[in-house]
């Protein structure tokens, strides 16, 4: 699978190039062609079928939709944010979208390809409850160090509350995210060491009836 | 929502897993999902060309025809496809919109057709992509302008048909605005033009020095002083004509305030005022200076020619529309003049006997140099002055050359628009005539149908005229509809000839010959009401009773009987075209002569159709739109019932 090569972006080189362009009045050809070469092609259908829990038909539908939206085959962060913001017109979903992007972008190369996309969806929609909880933990763990601190949780919480926008009932208070984080940590943090590890997280979630019941949400999304 | 959002919805819903553990309340259950059939291929058949696409593609825009359940109306169960009877070439663009999210505008198609297709498929024109938006807007604007011009031309209504009841004022105004409508207007037009020319020439000639016959005065005098009386008389005559014209226009103008404020009337006033002021100003020395200035205004009479010349008007309009460019030109010139004048002044300051005495004095040099006139009355002598002088002349060329193409292109556009308007006006008359012909064709068909007894309930096959029987299904239904309307309003349709005669008979109270009149006014001005349905029953009875009874006149001098000829079958109606060859042979057609309009008087006569002429086959049958058919007779047995049926 091809990747986009990173070009040298030193400012000096750019200045020299623009001066040259000014004198000769020519357009630079390299910019255009390089942009076109950034594309990705997914692995074969069979491989994806093995790796994910989607059927062949489902994969086909997913890919067609994906390819239509991103003809180049990959999504970068800007696109991702833009797409996600269309679902939440009232608030600002960019922060949460960034977190999501980082969660989907498993190899951290700055772009989400179809495999990443489908892998993530497979876990969420077709995985076991433990898988889903794992995925959620991965989402919250911003620096991917295996535990969730209060600051990380606060960031996540704030981003979620941002999506609500200004006009809510009852009106959003400043302290609401923080209070929510407190209650979360009270529930999840067994040993009260200020961080939540994966085991604490999964254990506490499995004990929570609400969460378990809500997991059925994802059974019929695709 | 924007393009393709539907595709990402499952993803967004999956992303909700991130909220799950944080939720303090249980999340609502997912909505019941309808049996997802997976993705399937839909076939859309547009006039025979089959387009196949995924259902998902169409579902991306649920508020359009193809994306919503509205397309089920077009579903053909037998073939399993959606059939649309529209243009397949345009559909391609519509479908591409679903596929790519961008609506492109086809370059070679008519923009109106494109709009209609968009409206049909439920797409708003704002969806046109940025790449094609500019062009789409331009073409639409051009179209709209053209249509607006058409409408204006129609409303201006300078057709020869003037409402008969127009007042003197209206006729006068029309004569002024459109001199070609009547001979008198044309004559007046040319006379005023002649006098404008005479006045202007007199003004010019007045100042030429002419020699006296016997070298009486050593000094040459201008002609105006040699023959003051002659010039004065000429001037008076012209001003009288102009004043008369102005007053007439003022009288005839439909809106006097607007007329007073219009440019042409202002020019008129300015042209004639100086004369009157001169009359009343006493001829003493101190005022005569001002008096002389007034004479300058007489030259404005030349602008009166713009009524006579369209080109002048276009020029004026162009200048008005290019006001911003002209303003820019002036402004930039002023800037440049000030800059260069300053520079030149300081450059030439040191020189003795220099012409550049001050900066305003240097303005003259700068203007003359920038416009490349170069009179040579002021020239720089220092080297610095010469350098700056050359820079000045070079920049002058540039600055003046820049706004000129804009003005030129504006003028060209307006000029061509005008030409197009003229051409269209000429075509409009032809088109209107054709439309009128077509309309009268339909009416003719109906009237013919009625005349041939089509309204009879008991029309047996043989008695009914062939032309009646040969009507198409459409015509039958249409005629039935018209008949229903007649029954509803208790009026009947007739032709303009008949109606005008009736009208004429009313006004003149006597027999009138056939005269043309305006049928369009018929309905509006039918002041005489008809009685309602009882009359009809009587009529039918009477008609059945005898068809050869003569009209019992009684006290019916006012009655106007039209000897109805067998009118020629209207060729416009297709059925009658078919029937035409038969008509000549068919003598079964009743040709009754009907009374055109019966104006009853206190003792209404019993009128019956008069058959004074044998049925004769319609001769010729040219495409004449004047229908000789008269309306059905009415035996009005009620007092003061008057029937004027009109169309």
PDB file of N, CA and C in Angstrom, chain B residues 232-320:
ATOM      1  N   UNK B 232     -34.455  87.446 -35.652  1.00  0.00           N
ATOM      2  CA  UNK B 232     -35.412  87.457 -34.563  1.00  0.00           C
ATOM      3  C   UNK B 232     -36.692  86.742 -34.954  1.00  0.00           C
ATOM      4  N   UNK B 233     -37.115  86.947 -36.160  1.00  0.00           N
ATOM      5  CA  UNK B 233     -38.353  86.279 -36.596  1.00  0.00           C
ATOM      6  C   UNK B 233     -38.175  84.770 -36.629  1.00  0.00           C
ATOM      7  N   UNK B 234     -37.020  84.389 -37.162  1.00  0.00           N
ATOM      8  CA  UNK B 234     -36.791  82.940 -37.236  1.00  0.00           C
ATOM      9  C   UNK B 234     -36.781  82.322 -35.853  1.00  0.00           C
ATOM     10  N   UNK B 235     -36.085  83.033 -34.963  1.00  0.00           N
ATOM     11  CA  UNK B 235     -36.005  82.523 -33.601  1.00  0.00           C
ATOM     12  C   UNK B 235     -37.392  82.421 -32.980  1.00  0.00           C
ATOM     13  N   UNK B 236     -38.181  83.463 -33.191  1.00  0.00           N
ATOM     14  CA  UNK B 236     -39.526  83.457 -32.618  1.00  0.00           C
ATOM     15  C   UNK B 236     -40.336  82.289 -33.141  1.00  0.00           C
ATOM     16  N   UNK B 237     -40.244  82.093 -34.462  1.00  0.00           N
ATOM     17  CA  UNK B 237     -41.022  80.992 -35.041  1.00  0.00           C
ATOM     18  C   UNK B 237     -40.629  79.666 -34.400  1.00  0.00           C
ATOM     19  N   UNK B 238     -39.306  79.429 -34.322  1.00  0.00           N
ATOM     20  CA  UNK B 238     -38.864  78.155 -33.752  1.00  0.00           C
ATOM     21  C   UNK B 238     -39.335  78.013 -32.319  1.00  0.00           C
ATOM     22  N   UNK B 239     -39.186  79.107 -31.570  1.00  0.00           N
ATOM     23  CA  UNK B 239     -39.561  78.979 -30.159  1.00  0.00           C
ATOM     24  C   UNK B 239     -41.055  78.750 -30.035  1.00  0.00           C
ATOM     25  N   UNK B 240     -41.817  79.372 -30.908  1.00  0.00           N
ATOM     26  CA  UNK B 240     -43.264  79.140 -30.840  1.00  0.00           C
ATOM     27  C   UNK B 240     -43.578  77.675 -31.078  1.00  0.00           C
ATOM     28  N   UNK B 241     -42.946  77.124 -32.106  1.00  0.00           N
ATOM     29  CA  UNK B 241     -43.187  75.697 -32.383  1.00  0.00           C
ATOM     30  C   UNK B 241     -42.779  74.853 -31.184  1.00  0.00           C
ATOM     31  N   UNK B 242     -41.613  75.155 -30.625  1.00  0.00           N
ATOM     32  CA  UNK B 242     -41.146  74.337 -29.514  1.00  0.00           C
ATOM     33  C   UNK B 242     -42.066  74.471 -28.317  1.00  0.00           C
ATOM     34  N   UNK B 243     -42.495  75.699 -28.076  1.00  0.00           N
ATOM     35  CA  UNK B 243     -43.395  75.884 -26.944  1.00  0.00           C
ATOM     36  C   UNK B 243     -44.687  75.111 -27.146  1.00  0.00           C
ATOM     37  N   UNK B 244     -45.205  75.218 -28.360  1.00  0.00           N
ATOM     38  CA  UNK B 244     -46.432  74.492 -28.641  1.00  0.00           C
ATOM     39  C   UNK B 244     -46.251  72.999 -28.429  1.00  0.00           C
ATOM     40  N   UNK B 245     -45.146  72.494 -28.927  1.00  0.00           N
ATOM     41  CA  UNK B 245     -44.914  71.060 -28.770  1.00  0.00           C
ATOM     42  C   UNK B 245     -44.816  70.691 -27.304  1.00  0.00           C
ATOM     43  N   UNK B 246     -44.091  71.510 -26.560  1.00  0.00           N
ATOM     44  CA  UNK B 246     -43.920  71.197 -25.141  1.00  0.00           C
ATOM     45  C   UNK B 246     -45.252  71.197 -24.419  1.00  0.00           C
ATOM     46  N   UNK B 247     -46.070  72.183 -24.715  1.00  0.00           N
ATOM     47  CA  UNK B 247     -47.359  72.253 -24.024  1.00  0.00           C
ATOM     48  C   UNK B 247     -48.245  71.066 -24.404  1.00  0.00           C
ATOM     49  N   UNK B 248     -48.196  70.710 -25.681  1.00  0.00           N
ATOM     50  CA  UNK B 248     -48.998  69.562 -26.100  1.00  0.00           C
ATOM     51  C   UNK B 248     -48.546  68.299 -25.395  1.00  0.00           C
ATOM     52  N   UNK B 249     -47.247  68.142 -25.321  1.00  0.00           N
ATOM     53  CA  UNK B 249     -46.744  66.949 -24.640  1.00  0.00           C
ATOM     54  C   UNK B 249     -47.151  66.949 -23.187  1.00  0.00           C
ATOM     55  N   UNK B 250     -47.070  68.128 -22.594  1.00  0.00           N
ATOM     56  CA  UNK B 250     -47.454  68.227 -21.185  1.00  0.00           C
ATOM     57  C   UNK B 250     -48.911  67.840 -21.004  1.00  0.00           C
ATOM     58  N   UNK B 251     -49.737  68.273 -21.941  1.00  0.00           N
ATOM     59  CA  UNK B 251     -51.156  67.963 -21.844  1.00  0.00           C
ATOM     60  C   UNK B 251     -51.399  66.478 -22.019  1.00  0.00           C
ATOM     61  N   UNK B 252     -50.656  65.875 -22.958  1.00  0.00           N
ATOM     62  CA  UNK B 252     -50.956  64.485 -23.295  1.00  0.00           C
ATOM     63  C   UNK B 252     -50.304  63.481 -22.356  1.00  0.00           C
ATOM     64  N   UNK B 253     -49.366  63.954 -21.564  1.00  0.00           N
ATOM     65  CA  UNK B 253     -48.599  62.985 -20.770  1.00  0.00           C
ATOM     66  C   UNK B 253     -49.492  62.290 -19.769  1.00  0.00           C
ATOM     67  N   UNK B 254     -49.384  60.984 -19.663  1.00  0.00           N
ATOM     68  CA  UNK B 254     -50.226  60.288 -18.693  1.00  0.00           C
ATOM     69  C   UNK B 254     -49.881  60.645 -17.253  1.00  0.00           C
ATOM     70  N   UNK B 255     -48.615  60.901 -17.023  1.00  0.00           N
ATOM     71  CA  UNK B 255     -48.253  61.315 -15.671  1.00  0.00           C
ATOM     72  C   UNK B 255     -47.436  62.576 -15.764  1.00  0.00           C
ATOM     73  N   UNK B 256     -48.045  63.673 -15.446  1.00  0.00           N
ATOM     74  CA  UNK B 256     -47.402  64.962 -15.718  1.00  0.00           C
ATOM     75  C   UNK B 256     -46.176  65.156 -14.845  1.00  0.00           C
ATOM     76  N   UNK B 257     -46.251  64.703 -13.590  1.00  0.00           N
ATOM     77  CA  UNK B 257     -45.089  64.892 -12.715  1.00  0.00           C
ATOM     78  C   UNK B 257     -43.875  64.178 -13.280  1.00  0.00           C
ATOM     79  N   UNK B 258     -44.139  62.939 -13.733  1.00  0.00           N
ATOM     80  CA  UNK B 258     -43.016  62.186 -14.248  1.00  0.00           C
ATOM     81  C   UNK B 258     -42.483  62.823 -15.520  1.00  0.00           C
ATOM     82  N   UNK B 259     -43.412  63.347 -16.319  1.00  0.00           N
ATOM     83  CA  UNK B 259     -42.977  63.990 -17.548  1.00  0.00           C
ATOM     84  C   UNK B 259     -42.132  65.203 -17.246  1.00  0.00           C
ATOM     85  N   UNK B 260     -42.565  65.972 -16.225  1.00  0.00           N
ATOM     86  CA  UNK B 260     -41.825  67.191 -15.924  1.00  0.00           C
ATOM     87  C   UNK B 260     -40.411  66.891 -15.466  1.00  0.00           C
ATOM     88  N   UNK B 261     -40.280  65.701 -14.854  1.00  0.00           N
ATOM     89  CA  UNK B 261     -38.952  65.394 -14.328  1.00  0.00           C
ATOM     90  C   UNK B 261     -38.063  64.692 -15.348  1.00  0.00           C
ATOM     91  N   UNK B 262     -38.637  64.327 -16.487  1.00  0.00           N
ATOM     92  CA  UNK B 262     -37.830  63.550 -17.425  1.00  0.00           C
ATOM     93  C   UNK B 262     -36.800  64.443 -18.102  1.00  0.00           C
ATOM     94  N   UNK B 263     -35.777  63.794 -18.586  1.00  0.00           N
ATOM     95  CA  UNK B 263     -34.636  64.538 -19.137  1.00  0.00           C
ATOM     96  C   UNK B 263     -35.048  65.337 -20.367  1.00  0.00           C
ATOM     97  N   UNK B 264     -35.829  64.683 -21.233  1.00  0.00           N
ATOM     98  CA  UNK B 264     -36.179  65.350 -22.489  1.00  0.00           C
ATOM     99  C   UNK B 264     -36.975  66.620 -22.228  1.00  0.00           C
ATOM    100  N   UNK B 265     -37.850  66.573 -21.268  1.00  0.00           N
ATOM    101  CA  UNK B 265     -38.642  67.779 -21.034  1.00  0.00           C
ATOM    102  C   UNK B 265     -37.777  68.891 -20.451  1.00  0.00           C
ATOM    103  N   UNK B 266     -36.801  68.494 -19.655  1.00  0.00           N
ATOM    104  CA  UNK B 266     -35.891  69.508 -19.127  1.00  0.00           C
ATOM    105  C   UNK B 266     -35.124  70.181 -20.256  1.00  0.00           C
ATOM    106  N   UNK B 267     -34.682  69.346 -21.196  1.00  0.00           N
ATOM    107  CA  UNK B 267     -33.968  69.916 -22.335  1.00  0.00           C
ATOM    108  C   UNK B 267     -34.871  70.881 -23.091  1.00  0.00           C
ATOM    109  N   UNK B 268     -36.124  70.478 -23.247  1.00  0.00           N
ATOM    110  CA  UNK B 268     -37.061  71.370 -23.942  1.00  0.00           C
ATOM    111  C   UNK B 268     -37.168  72.706 -23.238  1.00  0.00           C
ATOM    112  N   UNK B 269     -37.312  72.641 -21.941  1.00  0.00           N
ATOM    113  CA  UNK B 269     -37.476  73.880 -21.179  1.00  0.00           C
ATOM    114  C   UNK B 269     -36.240  74.751 -21.312  1.00  0.00           C
ATOM    115  N   UNK B 270     -35.098  74.116 -21.157  1.00  0.00           N
ATOM    116  CA  UNK B 270     -33.860  74.894 -21.249  1.00  0.00           C
ATOM    117  C   UNK B 270     -33.707  75.502 -22.634  1.00  0.00           C
ATOM    118  N   UNK B 271     -34.257  74.839 -23.630  1.00  0.00           N
ATOM    119  CA  UNK B 271     -34.100  75.361 -24.989  1.00  0.00           C
ATOM    120  C   UNK B 271     -34.940  76.599 -25.223  1.00  0.00           C
ATOM    121  N   UNK B 272     -36.117  76.651 -24.588  1.00  0.00           N
ATOM    122  CA  UNK B 272     -36.989  77.765 -24.927  1.00  0.00           C
ATOM    123  C   UNK B 272     -36.975  78.888 -23.904  1.00  0.00           C
ATOM    124  N   UNK B 273     -36.511  78.576 -22.695  1.00  0.00           N
ATOM    125  CA  UNK B 273     -36.548  79.621 -21.674  1.00  0.00           C
ATOM    126  C   UNK B 273     -35.742  80.872 -22.015  1.00  0.00           C
ATOM    127  N   UNK B 274     -34.538  80.699 -22.512  1.00  0.00           N
ATOM    128  CA  UNK B 274     -33.722  81.903 -22.730  1.00  0.00           C
ATOM    129  C   UNK B 274     -34.450  82.931 -23.589  1.00  0.00           C
ATOM    130  N   UNK B 275     -35.206  82.457 -24.524  1.00  0.00           N
ATOM    131  CA  UNK B 275     -35.921  83.389 -25.388  1.00  0.00           C
ATOM    132  C   UNK B 275     -36.885  84.236 -24.583  1.00  0.00           C
ATOM    133  N   UNK B 276     -37.647  83.533 -23.726  1.00  0.00           N
ATOM    134  CA  UNK B 276     -38.642  84.286 -22.972  1.00  0.00           C
ATOM    135  C   UNK B 276     -37.999  85.221 -21.973  1.00  0.00           C
ATOM    136  N   UNK B 277     -36.907  84.711 -21.389  1.00  0.00           N
ATOM    137  CA  UNK B 277     -36.214  85.591 -20.447  1.00  0.00           C
ATOM    138  C   UNK B 277     -35.693  86.812 -21.182  1.00  0.00           C
ATOM    139  N   UNK B 278     -35.180  86.569 -22.369  1.00  0.00           N
ATOM    140  CA  UNK B 278     -34.672  87.683 -23.139  1.00  0.00           C
ATOM    141  C   UNK B 278     -35.750  88.690 -23.500  1.00  0.00           C
ATOM    142  N   UNK B 279     -36.967  88.186 -23.665  1.00  0.00           N
ATOM    143  CA  UNK B 279     -38.054  89.101 -24.013  1.00  0.00           C
ATOM    144  C   UNK B 279     -38.324  90.083 -22.887  1.00  0.00           C
ATOM    145  N   UNK B 280     -38.251  89.510 -21.681  1.00  0.00           N
ATOM    146  CA  UNK B 280     -38.698  90.329 -20.578  1.00  0.00           C
ATOM    147  C   UNK B 280     -37.577  91.130 -19.935  1.00  0.00           C
ATOM    148  N   UNK B 281     -36.362  90.793 -20.306  1.00  0.00           N
ATOM    149  CA  UNK B 281     -35.266  91.548 -19.685  1.00  0.00           C
ATOM    150  C   UNK B 281     -35.054  92.832 -20.466  1.00  0.00           C
ATOM    151  N   UNK B 282     -35.015  93.955 -19.798  1.00  0.00           N
ATOM    152  CA  UNK B 282     -34.811  95.216 -20.529  1.00  0.00           C
ATOM    153  C   UNK B 282     -33.390  95.282 -21.080  1.00  0.00           C
ATOM    154  N   UNK B 283     -33.257  96.024 -22.163  1.00  0.00           N
ATOM    155  CA  UNK B 283     -31.981  95.992 -22.851  1.00  0.00           C
ATOM    156  C   UNK B 283     -31.040  97.044 -22.300  1.00  0.00           C
ATOM    157  N   UNK B 284     -30.699  96.939 -21.025  1.00  0.00           N
ATOM    158  CA  UNK B 284     -29.664  97.862 -20.550  1.00  0.00           C
ATOM    159  C   UNK B 284     -28.350  97.113 -20.417  1.00  0.00           C
ATOM    160  N   UNK B 285     -27.330  97.921 -20.259  1.00  0.00           N
ATOM    161  CA  UNK B 285     -25.980  97.406 -20.452  1.00  0.00           C
ATOM    162  C   UNK B 285     -25.579  96.341 -19.454  1.00  0.00           C
ATOM    163  N   UNK B 286     -25.890  96.573 -18.167  1.00  0.00           N
ATOM    164  CA  UNK B 286     -25.337  95.649 -17.161  1.00  0.00           C
ATOM    165  C   UNK B 286     -25.976  94.265 -17.232  1.00  0.00           C
ATOM    166  N   UNK B 287     -27.229  94.268 -17.681  1.00  0.00           N
ATOM    167  CA  UNK B 287     -27.868  92.954 -17.696  1.00  0.00           C
ATOM    168  C   UNK B 287     -27.566  92.221 -18.987  1.00  0.00           C
ATOM    169  N   UNK B 288     -27.161  93.002 -20.000  1.00  0.00           N
ATOM    170  CA  UNK B 288     -27.019  92.355 -21.307  1.00  0.00           C
ATOM    171  C   UNK B 288     -25.908  91.311 -21.288  1.00  0.00           C
ATOM    172  N   UNK B 289     -24.938  91.495 -20.356  1.00  0.00           N
ATOM    173  CA  UNK B 289     -23.904  90.466 -20.247  1.00  0.00           C
ATOM    174  C   UNK B 289     -24.513  89.129 -19.892  1.00  0.00           C
ATOM    175  N   UNK B 290     -25.399  89.188 -18.878  1.00  0.00           N
ATOM    176  CA  UNK B 290     -26.072  87.945 -18.502  1.00  0.00           C
ATOM    177  C   UNK B 290     -26.952  87.452 -19.636  1.00  0.00           C
ATOM    178  N   UNK B 291     -27.514  88.412 -20.360  1.00  0.00           N
ATOM    179  CA  UNK B 291     -28.387  88.050 -21.472  1.00  0.00           C
ATOM    180  C   UNK B 291     -27.615  87.276 -22.535  1.00  0.00           C
ATOM    181  N   UNK B 292     -26.413  87.751 -22.772  1.00  0.00           N
ATOM    182  CA  UNK B 292     -25.599  87.051 -23.769  1.00  0.00           C
ATOM    183  C   UNK B 292     -25.343  85.612 -23.324  1.00  0.00           C
ATOM    184  N   UNK B 293     -25.092  85.451 -22.021  1.00  0.00           N
ATOM    185  CA  UNK B 293     -24.842  84.095 -21.541  1.00  0.00           C
ATOM    186  C   UNK B 293     -26.035  83.192 -21.803  1.00  0.00           C
ATOM    187  N   UNK B 294     -27.186  83.795 -21.666  1.00  0.00           N
ATOM    188  CA  UNK B 294     -28.376  82.986 -21.868  1.00  0.00           C
ATOM    189  C   UNK B 294     -28.426  82.426 -23.278  1.00  0.00           C
ATOM    190  N   UNK B 295     -27.899  83.216 -24.206  1.00  0.00           N
ATOM    191  CA  UNK B 295     -27.975  82.755 -25.583  1.00  0.00           C
ATOM    192  C   UNK B 295     -27.217  81.460 -25.775  1.00  0.00           C
ATOM    193  N   UNK B 296     -26.233  81.290 -24.913  1.00  0.00           N
ATOM    194  CA  UNK B 296     -25.468  80.046 -25.032  1.00  0.00           C
ATOM    195  C   UNK B 296     -26.386  78.850 -24.867  1.00  0.00           C
ATOM    196  N   UNK B 297     -27.347  79.021 -24.009  1.00  0.00           N
ATOM    197  CA  UNK B 297     -28.210  77.872 -23.758  1.00  0.00           C
ATOM    198  C   UNK B 297     -29.018  77.477 -24.975  1.00  0.00           C
ATOM    199  N   UNK B 298     -29.092  78.387 -25.916  1.00  0.00           N
ATOM    200  CA  UNK B 298     -29.872  78.013 -27.087  1.00  0.00           C
ATOM    201  C   UNK B 298     -29.276  76.810 -27.809  1.00  0.00           C
ATOM    202  N   UNK B 299     -27.988  76.610 -27.585  1.00  0.00           N
ATOM    203  CA  UNK B 299     -27.361  75.486 -28.281  1.00  0.00           C
ATOM    204  C   UNK B 299     -27.892  74.152 -27.762  1.00  0.00           C
ATOM    205  N   UNK B 300     -28.515  74.201 -26.618  1.00  0.00           N
ATOM    206  CA  UNK B 300     -29.046  72.940 -26.105  1.00  0.00           C
ATOM    207  C   UNK B 300     -30.166  72.394 -26.971  1.00  0.00           C
ATOM    208  N   UNK B 301     -30.653  73.268 -27.861  1.00  0.00           N
ATOM    209  CA  UNK B 301     -31.712  72.748 -28.718  1.00  0.00           C
ATOM    210  C   UNK B 301     -31.237  71.565 -29.532  1.00  0.00           C
ATOM    211  N   UNK B 302     -29.935  71.482 -29.666  1.00  0.00           N
ATOM    212  CA  UNK B 302     -29.435  70.374 -30.474  1.00  0.00           C
ATOM    213  C   UNK B 302     -29.709  69.040 -29.785  1.00  0.00           C
ATOM    214  N   UNK B 303     -29.826  69.092 -28.480  1.00  0.00           N
ATOM    215  CA  UNK B 303     -30.104  67.835 -27.793  1.00  0.00           C
ATOM    216  C   UNK B 303     -31.506  67.336 -28.064  1.00  0.00           C
ATOM    217  N   UNK B 304     -32.359  68.224 -28.541  1.00  0.00           N
ATOM    218  CA  UNK B 304     -33.703  67.766 -28.849  1.00  0.00           C
ATOM    219  C   UNK B 304     -33.686  66.716 -29.949  1.00  0.00           C
ATOM    220  N   UNK B 305     -32.585  66.679 -30.673  1.00  0.00           N
ATOM    221  CA  UNK B 305     -32.483  65.680 -31.723  1.00  0.00           C
ATOM    222  C   UNK B 305     -32.466  64.270 -31.168  1.00  0.00           C
ATOM    223  N   UNK B 306     -32.168  64.143 -29.875  1.00  0.00           N
ATOM    224  CA  UNK B 306     -32.063  62.776 -29.367  1.00  0.00           C
ATOM    225  C   UNK B 306     -33.403  62.067 -29.372  1.00  0.00           C
ATOM    226  N   UNK B 307     -34.495  62.846 -29.444  1.00  0.00           N
ATOM    227  CA  UNK B 307     -35.780  62.163 -29.596  1.00  0.00           C
ATOM    228  C   UNK B 307     -35.865  61.521 -30.967  1.00  0.00           C
ATOM    229  N   UNK B 308     -35.140  62.115 -31.907  1.00  0.00           N
ATOM    230  CA  UNK B 308     -35.263  61.636 -33.271  1.00  0.00           C
ATOM    231  C   UNK B 308     -34.227  60.583 -33.605  1.00  0.00           C
ATOM    232  N   UNK B 309     -33.202  60.515 -32.788  1.00  0.00           N
ATOM    233  CA  UNK B 309     -32.138  59.586 -33.140  1.00  0.00           C
ATOM    234  C   UNK B 309     -31.951  58.587 -32.019  1.00  0.00           C
ATOM    235  N   UNK B 310     -32.034  57.331 -32.380  1.00  0.00           N
ATOM    236  CA  UNK B 310     -31.866  56.304 -31.360  1.00  0.00           C
ATOM    237  C   UNK B 310     -30.408  56.171 -30.962  1.00  0.00           C
ATOM    238  N   UNK B 311     -29.537  56.415 -31.931  1.00  0.00           N
ATOM    239  CA  UNK B 311     -28.117  56.280 -31.632  1.00  0.00           C
ATOM    240  C   UNK B 311     -27.677  57.233 -30.543  1.00  0.00           C
ATOM    241  N   UNK B 312     -28.198  58.442 -30.600  1.00  0.00           N
ATOM    242  CA  UNK B 312     -27.852  59.417 -29.564  1.00  0.00           C
ATOM    243  C   UNK B 312     -28.323  58.947 -28.196  1.00  0.00           C
ATOM    244  N   UNK B 313     -29.511  58.375 -28.212  1.00  0.00           N
ATOM    245  CA  UNK B 313     -30.040  57.905 -26.937  1.00  0.00           C
ATOM    246  C   UNK B 313     -29.172  56.797 -26.375  1.00  0.00           C
ATOM    247  N   UNK B 314     -28.724  55.919 -27.272  1.00  0.00           N
ATOM    248  CA  UNK B 314     -27.881  54.821 -26.807  1.00  0.00           C
ATOM    249  C   UNK B 314     -26.598  55.370 -26.233  1.00  0.00           C
ATOM    250  N   UNK B 315     -26.061  56.365 -26.908  1.00  0.00           N
ATOM    251  CA  UNK B 315     -24.816  56.950 -26.411  1.00  0.00           C
ATOM    252  C   UNK B 315     -25.017  57.523 -25.020  1.00  0.00           C
ATOM    253  N   UNK B 316     -26.093  58.269 -24.875  1.00  0.00           N
ATOM    254  CA  UNK B 316     -26.367  58.839 -23.561  1.00  0.00           C
ATOM    255  C   UNK B 316     -26.533  57.764 -22.505  1.00  0.00           C
ATOM    256  N   UNK B 317     -27.244  56.710 -22.880  1.00  0.00           N
ATOM    257  CA  UNK B 317     -27.452  55.628 -21.926  1.00  0.00           C
ATOM    258  C   UNK B 317     -26.159  54.939 -21.566  1.00  0.00           C
ATOM    259  N   UNK B 318     -25.298  54.792 -22.557  1.00  0.00           N
ATOM    260  CA  UNK B 318     -24.003  54.174 -22.285  1.00  0.00           C
ATOM    261  C   UNK B 318     -23.208  55.001 -21.292  1.00  0.00           C
ATOM    262  N   UNK B 319     -23.174  56.304 -21.556  1.00  0.00           N
ATOM    263  CA  UNK B 319     -22.407  57.146 -20.648  1.00  0.00           C
ATOM    264  C   UNK B 319     -22.958  57.042 -19.228  1.00  0.00           C
ATOM    265  N   UNK B 320     -24.268  56.944 -19.169  1.00  0.00           N
ATOM    266  CA  UNK B 320     -24.852  56.845 -17.839  1.00  0.00           C
ATOM    267  C   UNK B 320     -24.460  55.532 -17.178  1.00  0.00           C
TER     268      UNK B 320
END
